[in-house]
Coordinates of C-alpha atoms and ligand atoms in Angstrom, one line a residue:
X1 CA 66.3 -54.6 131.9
X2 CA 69.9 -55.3 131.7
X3 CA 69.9 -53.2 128.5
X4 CA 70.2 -50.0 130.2
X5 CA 73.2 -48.8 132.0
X6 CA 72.2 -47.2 135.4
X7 CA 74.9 -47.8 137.5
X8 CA 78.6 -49.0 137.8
X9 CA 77.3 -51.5 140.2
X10 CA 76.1 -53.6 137.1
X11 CA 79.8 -53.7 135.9
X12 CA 81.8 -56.8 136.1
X13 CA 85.1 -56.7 135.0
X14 CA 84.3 -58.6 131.5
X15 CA 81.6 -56.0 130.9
X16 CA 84.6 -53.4 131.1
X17 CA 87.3 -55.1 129.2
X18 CA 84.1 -55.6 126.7
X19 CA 83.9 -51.9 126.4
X20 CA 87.4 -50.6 126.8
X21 CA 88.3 -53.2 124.1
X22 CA 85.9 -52.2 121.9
X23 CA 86.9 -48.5 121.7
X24 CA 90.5 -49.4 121.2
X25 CA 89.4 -51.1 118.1
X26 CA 87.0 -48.8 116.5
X27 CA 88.3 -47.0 114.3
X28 CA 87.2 -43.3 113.5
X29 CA 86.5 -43.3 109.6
X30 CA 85.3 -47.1 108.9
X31 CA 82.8 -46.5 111.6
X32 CA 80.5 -44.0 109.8
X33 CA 78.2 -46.4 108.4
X34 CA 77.5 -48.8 111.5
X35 CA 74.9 -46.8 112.5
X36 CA 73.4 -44.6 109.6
X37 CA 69.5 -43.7 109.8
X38 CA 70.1 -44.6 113.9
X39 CA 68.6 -41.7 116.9
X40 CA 70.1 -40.8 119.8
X41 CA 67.7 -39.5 122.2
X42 CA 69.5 -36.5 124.6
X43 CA 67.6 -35.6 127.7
X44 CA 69.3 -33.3 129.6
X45 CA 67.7 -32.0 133.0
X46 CA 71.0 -30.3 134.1
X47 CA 73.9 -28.6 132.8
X48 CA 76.4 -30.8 130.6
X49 CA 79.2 -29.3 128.0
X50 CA 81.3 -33.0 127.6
X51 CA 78.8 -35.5 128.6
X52 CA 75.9 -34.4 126.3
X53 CA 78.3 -33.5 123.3
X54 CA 80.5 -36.5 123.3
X55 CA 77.5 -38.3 122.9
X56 CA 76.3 -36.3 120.3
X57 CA 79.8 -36.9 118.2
X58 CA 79.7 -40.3 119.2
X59 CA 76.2 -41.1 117.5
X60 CA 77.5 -39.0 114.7
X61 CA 80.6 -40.3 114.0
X62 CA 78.8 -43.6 114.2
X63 CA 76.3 -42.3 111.2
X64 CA 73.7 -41.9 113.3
X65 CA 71.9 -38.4 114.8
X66 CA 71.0 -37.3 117.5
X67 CA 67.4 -35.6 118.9
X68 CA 68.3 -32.9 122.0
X69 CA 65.4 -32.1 124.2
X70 CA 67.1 -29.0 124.8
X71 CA 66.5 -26.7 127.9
X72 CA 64.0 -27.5 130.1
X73 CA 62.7 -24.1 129.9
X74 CA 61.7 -24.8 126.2
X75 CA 60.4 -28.0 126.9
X76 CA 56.9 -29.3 128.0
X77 CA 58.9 -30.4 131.6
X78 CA 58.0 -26.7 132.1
X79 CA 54.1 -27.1 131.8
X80 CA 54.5 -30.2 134.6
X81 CA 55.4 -33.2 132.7
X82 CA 56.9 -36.4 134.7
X83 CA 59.9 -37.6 133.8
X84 CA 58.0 -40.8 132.7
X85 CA 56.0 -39.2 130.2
X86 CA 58.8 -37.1 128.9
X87 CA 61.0 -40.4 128.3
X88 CA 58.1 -42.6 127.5
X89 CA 57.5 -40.3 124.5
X90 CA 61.0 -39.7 123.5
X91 CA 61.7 -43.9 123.5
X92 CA 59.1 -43.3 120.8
X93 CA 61.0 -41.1 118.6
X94 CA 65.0 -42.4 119.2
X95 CA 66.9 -45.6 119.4
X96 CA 68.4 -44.5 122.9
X97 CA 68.1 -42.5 125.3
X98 CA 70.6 -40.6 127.2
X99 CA 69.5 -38.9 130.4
X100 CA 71.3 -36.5 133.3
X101 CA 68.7 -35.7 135.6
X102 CA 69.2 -33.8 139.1
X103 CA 67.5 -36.6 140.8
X104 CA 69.5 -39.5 142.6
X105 CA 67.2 -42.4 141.3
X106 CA 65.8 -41.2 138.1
X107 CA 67.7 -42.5 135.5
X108 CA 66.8 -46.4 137.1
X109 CA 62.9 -45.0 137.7
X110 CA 63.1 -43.2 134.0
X111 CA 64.5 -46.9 132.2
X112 CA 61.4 -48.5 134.1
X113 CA 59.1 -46.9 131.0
X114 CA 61.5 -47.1 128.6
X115 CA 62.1 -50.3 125.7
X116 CA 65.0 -49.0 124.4
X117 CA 68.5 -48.6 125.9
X118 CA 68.5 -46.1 128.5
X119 CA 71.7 -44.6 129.5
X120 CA 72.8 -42.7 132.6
X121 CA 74.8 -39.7 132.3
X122 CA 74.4 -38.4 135.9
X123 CA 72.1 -38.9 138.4
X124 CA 72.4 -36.4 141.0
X125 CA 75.1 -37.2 143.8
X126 CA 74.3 -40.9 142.5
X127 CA 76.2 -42.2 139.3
X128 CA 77.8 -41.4 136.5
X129 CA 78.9 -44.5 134.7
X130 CA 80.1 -43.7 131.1
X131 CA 81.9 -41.1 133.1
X132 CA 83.9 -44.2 134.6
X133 CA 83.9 -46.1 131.3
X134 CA 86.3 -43.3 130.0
X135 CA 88.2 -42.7 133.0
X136 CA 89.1 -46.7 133.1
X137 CA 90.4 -46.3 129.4
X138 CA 92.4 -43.6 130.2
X139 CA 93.6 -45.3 133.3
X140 CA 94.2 -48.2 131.4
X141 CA 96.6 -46.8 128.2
X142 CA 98.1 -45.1 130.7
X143 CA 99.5 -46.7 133.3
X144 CA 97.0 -50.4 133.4
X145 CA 94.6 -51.0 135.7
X146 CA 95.7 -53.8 138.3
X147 CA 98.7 -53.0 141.1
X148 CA 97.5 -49.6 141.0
X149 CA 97.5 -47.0 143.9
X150 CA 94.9 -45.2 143.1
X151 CA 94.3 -41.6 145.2
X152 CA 90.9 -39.8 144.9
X153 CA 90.2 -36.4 145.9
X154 CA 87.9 -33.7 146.3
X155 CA 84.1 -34.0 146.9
X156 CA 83.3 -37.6 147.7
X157 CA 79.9 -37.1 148.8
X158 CA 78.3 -35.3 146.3
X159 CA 80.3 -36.7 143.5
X160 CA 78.9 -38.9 141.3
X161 CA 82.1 -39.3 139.0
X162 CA 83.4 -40.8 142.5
X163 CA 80.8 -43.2 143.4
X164 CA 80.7 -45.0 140.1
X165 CA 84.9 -44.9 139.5
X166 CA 85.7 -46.6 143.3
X167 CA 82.7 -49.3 142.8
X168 CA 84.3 -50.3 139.2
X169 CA 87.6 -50.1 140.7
X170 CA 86.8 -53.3 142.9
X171 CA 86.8 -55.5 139.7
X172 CA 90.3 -54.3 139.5
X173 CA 93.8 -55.3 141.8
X174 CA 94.2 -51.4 143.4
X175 CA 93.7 -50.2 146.3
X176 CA 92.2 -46.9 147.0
X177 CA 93.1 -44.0 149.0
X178 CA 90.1 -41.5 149.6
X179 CA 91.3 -38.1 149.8
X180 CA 88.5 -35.3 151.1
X181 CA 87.4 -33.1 154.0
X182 CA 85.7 -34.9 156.8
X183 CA 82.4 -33.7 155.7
X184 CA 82.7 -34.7 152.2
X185 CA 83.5 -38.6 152.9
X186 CA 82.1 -41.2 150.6
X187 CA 78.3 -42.5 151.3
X188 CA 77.8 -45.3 153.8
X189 CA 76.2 -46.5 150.9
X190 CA 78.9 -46.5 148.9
X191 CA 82.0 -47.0 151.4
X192 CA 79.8 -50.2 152.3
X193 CA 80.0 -52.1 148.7
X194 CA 83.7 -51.2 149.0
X195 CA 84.4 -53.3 152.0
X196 CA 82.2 -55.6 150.5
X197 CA 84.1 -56.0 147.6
X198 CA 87.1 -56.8 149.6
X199 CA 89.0 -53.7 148.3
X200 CA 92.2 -51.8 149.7
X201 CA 90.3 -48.5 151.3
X202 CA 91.9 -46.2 153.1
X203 CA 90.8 -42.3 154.4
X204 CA 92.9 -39.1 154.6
X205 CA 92.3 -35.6 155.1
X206 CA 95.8 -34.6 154.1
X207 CA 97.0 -35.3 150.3
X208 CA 100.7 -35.0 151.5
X209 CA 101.4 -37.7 153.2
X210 CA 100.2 -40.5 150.9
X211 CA 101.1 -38.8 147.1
X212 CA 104.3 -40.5 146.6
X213 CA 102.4 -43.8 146.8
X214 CA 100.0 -43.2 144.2
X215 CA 99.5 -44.1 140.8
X216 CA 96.8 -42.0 139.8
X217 CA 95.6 -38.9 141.2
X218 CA 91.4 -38.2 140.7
X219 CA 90.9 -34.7 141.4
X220 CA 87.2 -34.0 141.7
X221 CA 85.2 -30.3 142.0
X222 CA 83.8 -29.2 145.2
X223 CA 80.2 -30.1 143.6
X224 CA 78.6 -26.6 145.0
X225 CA 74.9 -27.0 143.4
X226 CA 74.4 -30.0 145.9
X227 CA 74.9 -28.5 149.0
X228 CA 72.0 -27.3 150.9
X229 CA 73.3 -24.7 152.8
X230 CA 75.9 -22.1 150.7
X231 CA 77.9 -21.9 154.2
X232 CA 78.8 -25.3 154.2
X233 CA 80.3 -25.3 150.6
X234 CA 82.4 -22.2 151.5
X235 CA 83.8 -23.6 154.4
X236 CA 85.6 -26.4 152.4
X237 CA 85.9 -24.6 148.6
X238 CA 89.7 -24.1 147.7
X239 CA 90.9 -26.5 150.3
X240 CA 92.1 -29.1 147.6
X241 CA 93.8 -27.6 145.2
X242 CA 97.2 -28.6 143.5
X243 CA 99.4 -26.9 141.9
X244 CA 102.5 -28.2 139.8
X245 CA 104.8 -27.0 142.8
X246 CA 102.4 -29.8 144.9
X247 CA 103.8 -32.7 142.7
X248 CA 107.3 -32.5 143.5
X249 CA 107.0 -35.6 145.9
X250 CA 105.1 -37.6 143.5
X251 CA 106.2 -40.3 141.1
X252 CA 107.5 -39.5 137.7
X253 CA 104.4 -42.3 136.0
X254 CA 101.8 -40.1 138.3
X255 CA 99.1 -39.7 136.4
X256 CA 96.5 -36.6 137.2
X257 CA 92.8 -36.9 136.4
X258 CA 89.4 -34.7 136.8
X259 CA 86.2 -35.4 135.1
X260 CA 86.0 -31.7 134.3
X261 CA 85.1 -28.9 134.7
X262 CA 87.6 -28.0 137.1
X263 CA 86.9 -24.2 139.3
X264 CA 90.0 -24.2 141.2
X265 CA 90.8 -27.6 142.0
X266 CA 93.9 -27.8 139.7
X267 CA 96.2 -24.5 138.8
X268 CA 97.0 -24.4 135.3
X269 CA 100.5 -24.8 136.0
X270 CA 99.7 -28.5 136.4
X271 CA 98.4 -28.1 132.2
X272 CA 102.1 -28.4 131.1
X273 CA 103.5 -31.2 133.4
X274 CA 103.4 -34.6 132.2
X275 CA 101.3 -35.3 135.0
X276 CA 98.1 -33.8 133.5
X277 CA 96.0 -35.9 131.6
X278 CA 92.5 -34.6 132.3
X279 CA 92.1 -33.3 128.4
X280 CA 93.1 -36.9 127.0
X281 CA 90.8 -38.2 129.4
X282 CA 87.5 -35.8 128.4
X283 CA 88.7 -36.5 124.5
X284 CA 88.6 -40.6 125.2
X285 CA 84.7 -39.6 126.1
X286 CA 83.8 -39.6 122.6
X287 CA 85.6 -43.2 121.6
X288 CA 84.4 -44.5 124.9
X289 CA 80.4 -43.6 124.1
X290 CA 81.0 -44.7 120.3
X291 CA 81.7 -48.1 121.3
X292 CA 79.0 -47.8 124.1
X293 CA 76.6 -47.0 121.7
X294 CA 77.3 -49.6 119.3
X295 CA 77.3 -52.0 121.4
X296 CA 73.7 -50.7 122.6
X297 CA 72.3 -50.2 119.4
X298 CA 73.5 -53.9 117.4
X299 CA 72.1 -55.5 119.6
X300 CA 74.9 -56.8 121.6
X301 CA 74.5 -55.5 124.9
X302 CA 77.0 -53.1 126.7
X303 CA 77.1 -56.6 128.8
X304 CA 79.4 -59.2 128.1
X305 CA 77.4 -61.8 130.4
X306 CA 74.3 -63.2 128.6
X307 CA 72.7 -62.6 132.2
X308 CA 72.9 -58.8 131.7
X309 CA 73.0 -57.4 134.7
X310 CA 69.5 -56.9 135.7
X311 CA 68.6 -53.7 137.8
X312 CA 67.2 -56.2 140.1
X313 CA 70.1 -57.5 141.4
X314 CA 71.5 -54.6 142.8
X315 CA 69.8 -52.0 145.3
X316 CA 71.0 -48.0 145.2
X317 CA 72.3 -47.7 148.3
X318 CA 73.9 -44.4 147.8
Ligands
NCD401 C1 80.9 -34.4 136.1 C2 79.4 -34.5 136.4 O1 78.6 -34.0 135.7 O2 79.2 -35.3 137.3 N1 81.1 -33.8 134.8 C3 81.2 -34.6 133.7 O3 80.3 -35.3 133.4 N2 82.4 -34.7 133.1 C4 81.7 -33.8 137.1 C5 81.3 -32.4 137.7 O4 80.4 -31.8 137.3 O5 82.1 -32.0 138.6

């Protein structure tokens, strides 16, 4: 079981410097023919532009291919099919399988069927791990990842970019400084492995006052499709949003990050300050899932522990 990668929960710190150090190592052109005659698997239940084609570059640039379910519409999902079926068949047909499914849950349900490596790329409001993967490298060749004030903003509850990047933050020395709307506060779930962990947390509705403490800045969307009631979204849309004018008071080393896509979150002002780093960031998806993926296909294991983490040890509590 501790072949697939479900959650940032299974992360230890060794299983991240595993991965972070592997992508800073692999290098572009030698690594065409690690992987030739290899089969990525794409199952994609909701929308993606970076998540489903950095994966696709990354199996390609590895040698490999990869098979795309394509839109559900045009799949047999549409005639009923269970998710089990659907990746039941397709572990049939590829080496791995990468899914994004609307479902908090499914991807650790959908690797229950599966016997090859079964990634997560988004779970509804649950997790998002290679997300974090990349986020970590970026964090880390820019500005390291211990001592580190780290400020994170927008949508906390819905945001699955969020929930996996503060639980792999614990492995790290930095404290964290939740930035959001009252109603958009991190899961019990979630805020409770935090504490557990020991980390620095600490909760603000105002950005202002605790900028020019911070190292990075994690700008997150508003994530609209998970809100049950349109109301409720538009009461908080637009009310985090910087602009390069809002930077003034931070520190020259600030670095800015969003998983992307942005709506308003960030004016484009903030594009041409040396602040911005949301573009390196999406482009350090594609090294970040080459090295995931060849660690998952040669056998390796994305885990550095020979006890892998299982997906019994830890429960979703989000
Ligand atoms: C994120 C996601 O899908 O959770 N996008 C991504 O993978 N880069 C963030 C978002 O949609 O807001």
């Amino acid at each position: 079981m501790g072949r697939h990668l479900i959650s940032a929960k299974q992360l230890s710190r060794a299983d991240i410097e595993r991965v972070l150090g592997h992508a800073a190592a692999l290098d572009r052109e030698s690594a065409l023919d690690r992987h030739a005659g290899a089969l990525l698997g794409l199952c994609f239940f909701e929308p993606s532009t970076r998540t489903r084609l950095s994966f696709e570059a990354a199996i390609k640039r590895l040698g490999g291919d990869a098979i795309d379910m394509g839109a559900i519409e045009a799949s047999s999902v549409s005639k009923g099919e269970t998710l089990a079926d659907t990746v039941r068949v397709l572990a049939g047909y590829a080496d791995a399988l990468v899914l994004r499914h609307p479902s908090q849950g499914a991807a650790r349900m959908a690797s229950e069927f599966v016997s090859v490596p079964l990634i997560n790329a988004g779970d509804g409001a649950g997790q998002h791990p290679t997300q974090t993967l990349l986020d970590l490298y970026t964090m880390r060749e820019a500005v390291g990842l211990d001592g580190l004030s780290v400020g994170i903003m927008g949508d906390l509850k819905y945001g699955r970019t969020v929930h996996s990047l503060s639980l792999a933050l614990t492995n790290f020395d930095t404290s964290q400084h939740l930035i959001s709307p009252e109603s958009l506060r991190l899961p019990d779930g979630v805020r409770y492995d935090l504490d557990a962990a020991g980390t620095s947390v600490t909760e603000h509705t105002d950005l202002e006052p605790v900028l020019p403490d911070l190292d990075v800045l994690y700008v997150t969307r508003i994530q609209r499709e998970r809100f049950p009631d349109e109301s409720e979204y538009r009461a908080v849309a637009g009310e985090y949003r910087i602009d390069a004018t809002t930077l003034d008071d931070a520190r020259e080393e600030l670095i800015v990050m969003h998983p992307l896509p942005r709506v308003d979150e960030i004016a484009p002002d903030v594009d041409e300050t040396p602040h911005a780093k949301y573009f390196e960031q999406a482009e350090n998806g594609v090294t970040i899932r080459m090295a995931l993926l060849d660690l998952a296909l040669s056998g390796a294991g994305i885990f550095a522990d020979e006890e892998a983490r299982s997906l019994d040890e830890w429960e979703e509590n989000t």
